[in-house]
Coordinates of C-alpha atoms in Angstrom, one line a residue:
X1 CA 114.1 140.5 76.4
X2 CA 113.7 137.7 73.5
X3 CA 112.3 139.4 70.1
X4 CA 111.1 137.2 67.8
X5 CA 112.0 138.4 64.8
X6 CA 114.1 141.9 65.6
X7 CA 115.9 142.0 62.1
X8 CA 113.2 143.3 60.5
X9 CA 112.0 147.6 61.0
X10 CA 109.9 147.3 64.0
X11 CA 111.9 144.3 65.6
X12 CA 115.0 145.9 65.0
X13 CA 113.7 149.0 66.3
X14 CA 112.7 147.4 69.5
X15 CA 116.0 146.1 70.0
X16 CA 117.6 149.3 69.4
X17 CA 115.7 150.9 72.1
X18 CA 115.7 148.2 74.6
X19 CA 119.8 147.8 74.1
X20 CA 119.7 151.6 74.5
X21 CA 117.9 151.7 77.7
X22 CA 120.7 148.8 79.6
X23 CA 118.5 145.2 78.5
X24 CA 120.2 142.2 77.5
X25 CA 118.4 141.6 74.4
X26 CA 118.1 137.9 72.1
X27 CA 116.9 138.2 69.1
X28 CA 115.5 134.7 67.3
X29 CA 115.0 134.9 63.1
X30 CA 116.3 133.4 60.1
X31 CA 118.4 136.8 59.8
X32 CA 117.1 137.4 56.0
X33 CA 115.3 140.5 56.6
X34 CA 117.7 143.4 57.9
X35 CA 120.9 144.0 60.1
X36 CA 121.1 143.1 63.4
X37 CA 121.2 145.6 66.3
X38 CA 124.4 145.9 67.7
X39 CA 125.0 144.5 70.6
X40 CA 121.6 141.5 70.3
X41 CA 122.7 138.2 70.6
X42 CA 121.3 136.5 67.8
X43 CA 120.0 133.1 67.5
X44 CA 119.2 131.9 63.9
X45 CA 116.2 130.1 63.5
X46 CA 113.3 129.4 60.8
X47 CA 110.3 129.5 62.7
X48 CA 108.2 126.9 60.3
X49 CA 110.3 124.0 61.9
X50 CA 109.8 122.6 65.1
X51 CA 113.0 123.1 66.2
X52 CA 112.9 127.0 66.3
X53 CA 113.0 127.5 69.6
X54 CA 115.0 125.0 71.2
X55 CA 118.1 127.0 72.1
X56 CA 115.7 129.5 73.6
X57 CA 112.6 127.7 75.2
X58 CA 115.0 126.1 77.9
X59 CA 115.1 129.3 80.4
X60 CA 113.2 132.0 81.6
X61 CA 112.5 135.5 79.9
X62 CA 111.5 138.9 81.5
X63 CA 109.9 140.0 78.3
X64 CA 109.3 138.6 75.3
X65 CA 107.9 140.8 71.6
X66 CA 106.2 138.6 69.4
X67 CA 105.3 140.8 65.7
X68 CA 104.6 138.1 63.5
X69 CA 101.3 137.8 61.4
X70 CA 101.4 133.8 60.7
X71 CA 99.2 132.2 63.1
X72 CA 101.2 129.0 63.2
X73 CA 104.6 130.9 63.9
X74 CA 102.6 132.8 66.6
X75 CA 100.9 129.7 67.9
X76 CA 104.2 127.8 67.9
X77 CA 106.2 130.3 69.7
X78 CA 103.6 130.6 72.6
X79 CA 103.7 127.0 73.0
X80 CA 107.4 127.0 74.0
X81 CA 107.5 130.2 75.7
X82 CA 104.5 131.0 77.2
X83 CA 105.4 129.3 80.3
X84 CA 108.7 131.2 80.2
X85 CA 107.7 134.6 79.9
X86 CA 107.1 136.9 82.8
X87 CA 105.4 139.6 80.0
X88 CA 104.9 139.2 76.5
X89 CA 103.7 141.9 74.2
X90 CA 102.0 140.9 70.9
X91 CA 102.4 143.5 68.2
X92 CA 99.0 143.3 66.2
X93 CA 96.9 146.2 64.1
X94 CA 93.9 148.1 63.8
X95 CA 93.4 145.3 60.9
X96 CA 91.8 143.3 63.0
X97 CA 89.0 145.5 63.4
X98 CA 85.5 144.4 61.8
X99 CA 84.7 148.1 60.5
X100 CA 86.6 151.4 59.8
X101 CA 84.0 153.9 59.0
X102 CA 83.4 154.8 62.8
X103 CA 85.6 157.7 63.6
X104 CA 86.9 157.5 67.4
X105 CA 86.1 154.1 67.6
X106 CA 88.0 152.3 70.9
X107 CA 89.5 148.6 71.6
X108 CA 85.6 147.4 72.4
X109 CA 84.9 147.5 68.7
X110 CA 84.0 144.2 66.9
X111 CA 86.8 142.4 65.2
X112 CA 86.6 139.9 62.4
X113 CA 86.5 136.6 62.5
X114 CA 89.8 134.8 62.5
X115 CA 91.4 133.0 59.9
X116 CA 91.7 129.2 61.1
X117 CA 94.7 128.6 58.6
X118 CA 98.6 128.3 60.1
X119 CA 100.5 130.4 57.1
X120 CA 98.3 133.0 54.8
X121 CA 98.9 136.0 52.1
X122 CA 98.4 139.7 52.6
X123 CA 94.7 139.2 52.1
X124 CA 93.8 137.5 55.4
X125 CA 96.1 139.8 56.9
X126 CA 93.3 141.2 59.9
X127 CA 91.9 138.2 60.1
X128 CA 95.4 136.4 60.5
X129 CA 96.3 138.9 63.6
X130 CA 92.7 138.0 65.0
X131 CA 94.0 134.4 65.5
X132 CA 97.4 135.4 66.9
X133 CA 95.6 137.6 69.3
X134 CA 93.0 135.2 70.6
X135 CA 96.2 132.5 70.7
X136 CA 97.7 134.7 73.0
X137 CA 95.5 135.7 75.0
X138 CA 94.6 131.9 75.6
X139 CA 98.4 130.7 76.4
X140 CA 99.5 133.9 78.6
X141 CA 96.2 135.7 80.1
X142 CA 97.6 138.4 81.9
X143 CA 100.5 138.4 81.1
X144 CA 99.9 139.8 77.8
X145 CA 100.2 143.6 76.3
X146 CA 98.8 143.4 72.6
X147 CA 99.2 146.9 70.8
X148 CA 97.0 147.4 68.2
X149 CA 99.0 149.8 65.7
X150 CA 97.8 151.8 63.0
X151 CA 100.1 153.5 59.9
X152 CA 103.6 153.0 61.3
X153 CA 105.7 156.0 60.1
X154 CA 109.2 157.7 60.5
X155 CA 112.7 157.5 59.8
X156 CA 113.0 153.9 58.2
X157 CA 109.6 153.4 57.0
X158 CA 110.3 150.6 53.7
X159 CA 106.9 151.6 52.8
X160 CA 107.5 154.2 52.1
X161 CA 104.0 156.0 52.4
X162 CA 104.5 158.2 55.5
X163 CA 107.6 159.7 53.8
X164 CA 105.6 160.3 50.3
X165 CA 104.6 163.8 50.4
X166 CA 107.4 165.5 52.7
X167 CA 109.8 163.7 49.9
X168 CA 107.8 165.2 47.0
X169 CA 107.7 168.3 48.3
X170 CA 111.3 168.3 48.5
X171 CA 112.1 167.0 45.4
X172 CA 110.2 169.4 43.5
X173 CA 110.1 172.8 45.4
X174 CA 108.9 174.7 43.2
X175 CA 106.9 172.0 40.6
X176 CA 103.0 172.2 41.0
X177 CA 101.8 169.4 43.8
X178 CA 99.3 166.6 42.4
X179 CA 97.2 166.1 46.1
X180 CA 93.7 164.3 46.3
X181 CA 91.0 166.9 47.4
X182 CA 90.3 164.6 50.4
X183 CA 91.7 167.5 52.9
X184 CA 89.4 166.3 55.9
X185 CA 90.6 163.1 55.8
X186 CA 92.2 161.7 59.0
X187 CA 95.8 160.1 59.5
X188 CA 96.8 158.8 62.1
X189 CA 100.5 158.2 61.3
X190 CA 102.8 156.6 64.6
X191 CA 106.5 156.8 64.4
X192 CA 108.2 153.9 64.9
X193 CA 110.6 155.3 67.8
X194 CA 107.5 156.3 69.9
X195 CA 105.9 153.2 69.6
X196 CA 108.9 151.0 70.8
X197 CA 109.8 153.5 73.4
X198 CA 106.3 152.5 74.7
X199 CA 106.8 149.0 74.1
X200 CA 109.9 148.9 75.9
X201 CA 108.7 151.1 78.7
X202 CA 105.7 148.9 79.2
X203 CA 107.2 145.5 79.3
X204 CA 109.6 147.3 81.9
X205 CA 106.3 148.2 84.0
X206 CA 104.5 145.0 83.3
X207 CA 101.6 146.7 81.2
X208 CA 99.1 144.7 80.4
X209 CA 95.9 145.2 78.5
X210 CA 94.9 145.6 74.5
X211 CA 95.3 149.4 72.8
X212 CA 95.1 150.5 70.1
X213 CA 98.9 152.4 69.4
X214 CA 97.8 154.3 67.2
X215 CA 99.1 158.3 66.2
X216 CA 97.0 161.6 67.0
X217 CA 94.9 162.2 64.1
X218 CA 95.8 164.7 61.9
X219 CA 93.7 165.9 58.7
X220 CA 95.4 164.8 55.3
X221 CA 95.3 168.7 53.7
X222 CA 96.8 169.4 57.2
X223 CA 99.4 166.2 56.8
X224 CA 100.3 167.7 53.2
X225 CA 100.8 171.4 54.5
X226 CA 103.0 170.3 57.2
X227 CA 105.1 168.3 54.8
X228 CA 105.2 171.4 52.6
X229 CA 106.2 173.4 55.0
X230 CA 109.3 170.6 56.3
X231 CA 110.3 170.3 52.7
X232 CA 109.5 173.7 51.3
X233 CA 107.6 173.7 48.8
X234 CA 106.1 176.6 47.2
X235 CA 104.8 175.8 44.3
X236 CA 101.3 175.6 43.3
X237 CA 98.8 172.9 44.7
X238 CA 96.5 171.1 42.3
X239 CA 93.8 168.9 43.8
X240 CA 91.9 166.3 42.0
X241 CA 88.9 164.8 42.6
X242 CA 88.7 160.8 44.3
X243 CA 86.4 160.3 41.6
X244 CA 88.8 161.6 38.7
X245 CA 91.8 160.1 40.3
X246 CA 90.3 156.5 40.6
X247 CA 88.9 156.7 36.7
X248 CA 92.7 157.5 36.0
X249 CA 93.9 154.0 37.9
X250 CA 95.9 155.9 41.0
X251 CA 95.8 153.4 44.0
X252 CA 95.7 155.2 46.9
X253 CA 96.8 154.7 50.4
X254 CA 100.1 152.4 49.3
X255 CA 101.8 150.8 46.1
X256 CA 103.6 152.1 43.1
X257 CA 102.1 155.0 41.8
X258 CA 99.6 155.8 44.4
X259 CA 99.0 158.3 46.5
X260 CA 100.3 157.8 49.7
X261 CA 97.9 157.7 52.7
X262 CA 94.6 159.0 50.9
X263 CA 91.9 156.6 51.1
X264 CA 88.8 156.9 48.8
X265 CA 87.0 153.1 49.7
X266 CA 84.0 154.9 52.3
X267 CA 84.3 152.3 54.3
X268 CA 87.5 152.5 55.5
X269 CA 86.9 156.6 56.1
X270 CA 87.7 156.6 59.5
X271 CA 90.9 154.5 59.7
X272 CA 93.2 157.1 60.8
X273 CA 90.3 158.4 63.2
X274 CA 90.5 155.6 66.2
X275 CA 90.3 156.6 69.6
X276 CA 93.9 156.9 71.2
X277 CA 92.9 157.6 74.8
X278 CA 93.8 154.1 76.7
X279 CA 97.6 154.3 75.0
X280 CA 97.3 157.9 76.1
X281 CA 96.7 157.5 79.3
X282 CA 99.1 154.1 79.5
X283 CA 101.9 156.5 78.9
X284 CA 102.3 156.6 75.0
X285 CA 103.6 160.3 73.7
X286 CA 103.8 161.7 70.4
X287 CA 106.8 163.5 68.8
X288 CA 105.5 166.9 67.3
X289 CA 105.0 166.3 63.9
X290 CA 107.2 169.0 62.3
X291 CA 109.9 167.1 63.9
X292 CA 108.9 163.5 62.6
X293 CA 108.8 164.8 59.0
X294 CA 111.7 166.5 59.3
X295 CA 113.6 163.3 60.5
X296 CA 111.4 161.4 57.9
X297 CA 113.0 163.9 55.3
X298 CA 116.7 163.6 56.4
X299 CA 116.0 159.8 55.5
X300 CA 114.3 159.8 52.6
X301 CA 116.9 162.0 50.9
X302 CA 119.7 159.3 52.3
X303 CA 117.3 156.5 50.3
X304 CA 117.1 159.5 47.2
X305 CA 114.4 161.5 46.6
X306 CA 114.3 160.0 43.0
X307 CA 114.2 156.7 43.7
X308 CA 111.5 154.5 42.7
X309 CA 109.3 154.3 45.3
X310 CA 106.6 151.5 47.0
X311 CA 104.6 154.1 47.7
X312 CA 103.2 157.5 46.3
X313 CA 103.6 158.9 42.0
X314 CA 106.7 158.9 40.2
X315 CA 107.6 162.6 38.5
X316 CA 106.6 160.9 35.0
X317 CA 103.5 159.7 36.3
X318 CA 102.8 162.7 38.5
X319 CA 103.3 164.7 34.9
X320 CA 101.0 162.8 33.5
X321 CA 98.2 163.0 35.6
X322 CA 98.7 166.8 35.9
X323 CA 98.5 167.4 31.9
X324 CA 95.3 165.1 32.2
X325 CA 93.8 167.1 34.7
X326 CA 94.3 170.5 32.6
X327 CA 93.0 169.1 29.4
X328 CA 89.7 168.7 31.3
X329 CA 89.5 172.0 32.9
X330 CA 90.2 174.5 29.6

């Protein structure tokens, strides 16, 4: 198996599984982003040149995992290993997708248009993994597994937005819990280990096909009792209006100071609502989620359950907000 990338959370993770299960696995990045997995063979290379892939282009792959988001990498690496590869499994997103207010929406739905440009920011992110799929499809046919993943969760997650709430319940047991009042919300959180176990398992089989990889939906209020419940918190739950929290500045879904997985934009209500049933039925399985955020929580308090975090409210700000919402209810 070649990964390119695999120093990085969801490379790495494949390697890790794919060493686990016997494979001899290369792993081809500049090395900047993470570890290694012990046991890869590593070949350093900076994808932008045209160079990358000379050490690996000259022989022939049983699998190879592709999980960049720069078309040009993408379109460069199929170029000189497309004919190399008996399987090759594109990691893309639900991103792509043209609309998320359709709950249970499957891979048929439209996608956006993609972005003709080689390198872009954040911003063109859908529309970048638009171009990488259609490259790929057009260099490999079918030969090709592209798994559309939603919110990638778990034990590692940098994001730190599927670990948010289990960690704040946690951290403050017995503290009153700032939540949105969004409880019918869906998530739709996968962990990282499932994913790749599927990955892995399907590159083994030869899977082919587009899915969306994507977690069983779960209601936020439901998400936020469970993580209670892990971290054991019994201390009152205050919830707060979208409308009041987005007049107060709190981001939600992912930065600093947000709150972690609520989304208030209508149009993207039904994000963490997308039909599952292909992956399903492909073989992907779900961990219970009890045991996710319990492995989520053994993590996060190895990172420190007062560290500043990418994702989800500070203590201070958490404070804050909570005074606020007081003075306006006596």
């Amino acid at each position: 198996m070649l990964i390119l990338g695999g120093t990085a959370w969801v490379g790495r993770e494949v390697a890790c599984r794919a060493l686990a299960d016997g494979h001899a696995v290369t792993c081809l990045a500049r090395g900047e982003s993470g570890p290694l997995a012990d046991g890869a063979a590593f070949v350093v290379a900076d994808r932008r040149r045209p160079e990358a892939y000379d050490e690996v282009g000259n022989r022939d792959w049983d699998s190879v995992v592709e999980v960049s988001w720069q078309p040009g990498r993408v379109r460069g690496a199929l170029a000189a290993l497309a004919d190399r590869a008996r399987h090759w499994t594109l990691v893309s997103t639900g991103s792509v997708y043209a609309s998320h207010a359709d709950p249970g929406a499957d891979e048929s739905a439209a996608l956006l248009a993609p972005t003709d440009l080689d390198a872009v920011g954040s911003d063109l992110y859908g529309e970048a993994k638009v171009a990488c799929e259609l490259a790929s499809s057009e260099a490999l046919g079918d030969r090709l597994l592209i798994a559309r993943s939603g919110l990638i969760g778990g034990p590692g997650d940098h994001t730190d937005r599927t670990g948010y709430w289990v960690a704040r319940a946690a951290r403050d047991a017995r503290g009153p819990m700032l939540i949105p009042d969004a409880p019918a919300l869906g998530t739709q959180v996968i962990d990282v280990r499932d994913l790749v176990d599927w990955i892995v398992a399907s590159a083994v089989a030869g899977r082919t096909g587009t899915f969306n990889a994507v977690g069983p939906v779960v209601a936020l209020g439901d998400w936020i009792e469970l993580s209670r419940a892990v971290g054991g918190h019994s201390g009152a739950v205050i919830a707060a209006a979208p409308e009041w929290l987005i007049a107060q500045g709190v981001p939600d879904f992912m930065g600093e100071e947000s709150l972690a997985m609520w989304v208030s934009d209508p149009r993207w209500a039904a994000f963490g609502e997308r039909s599952n049933r292909r992956a399903a039925e492909a073989g992907l399985v779900h961990r219970r989620r009890e045991a996710m955020l319990a492995d989520l929580l053994e993590w996060e308090r190895a990172q420190g359950l007062n560290r500043a975090r990418r994702a989800g409210l500070s203590p201070a700000r958490e404070a804050q907000l909570l005074e606020r919402l007081r003075a306006t209810t006596h």
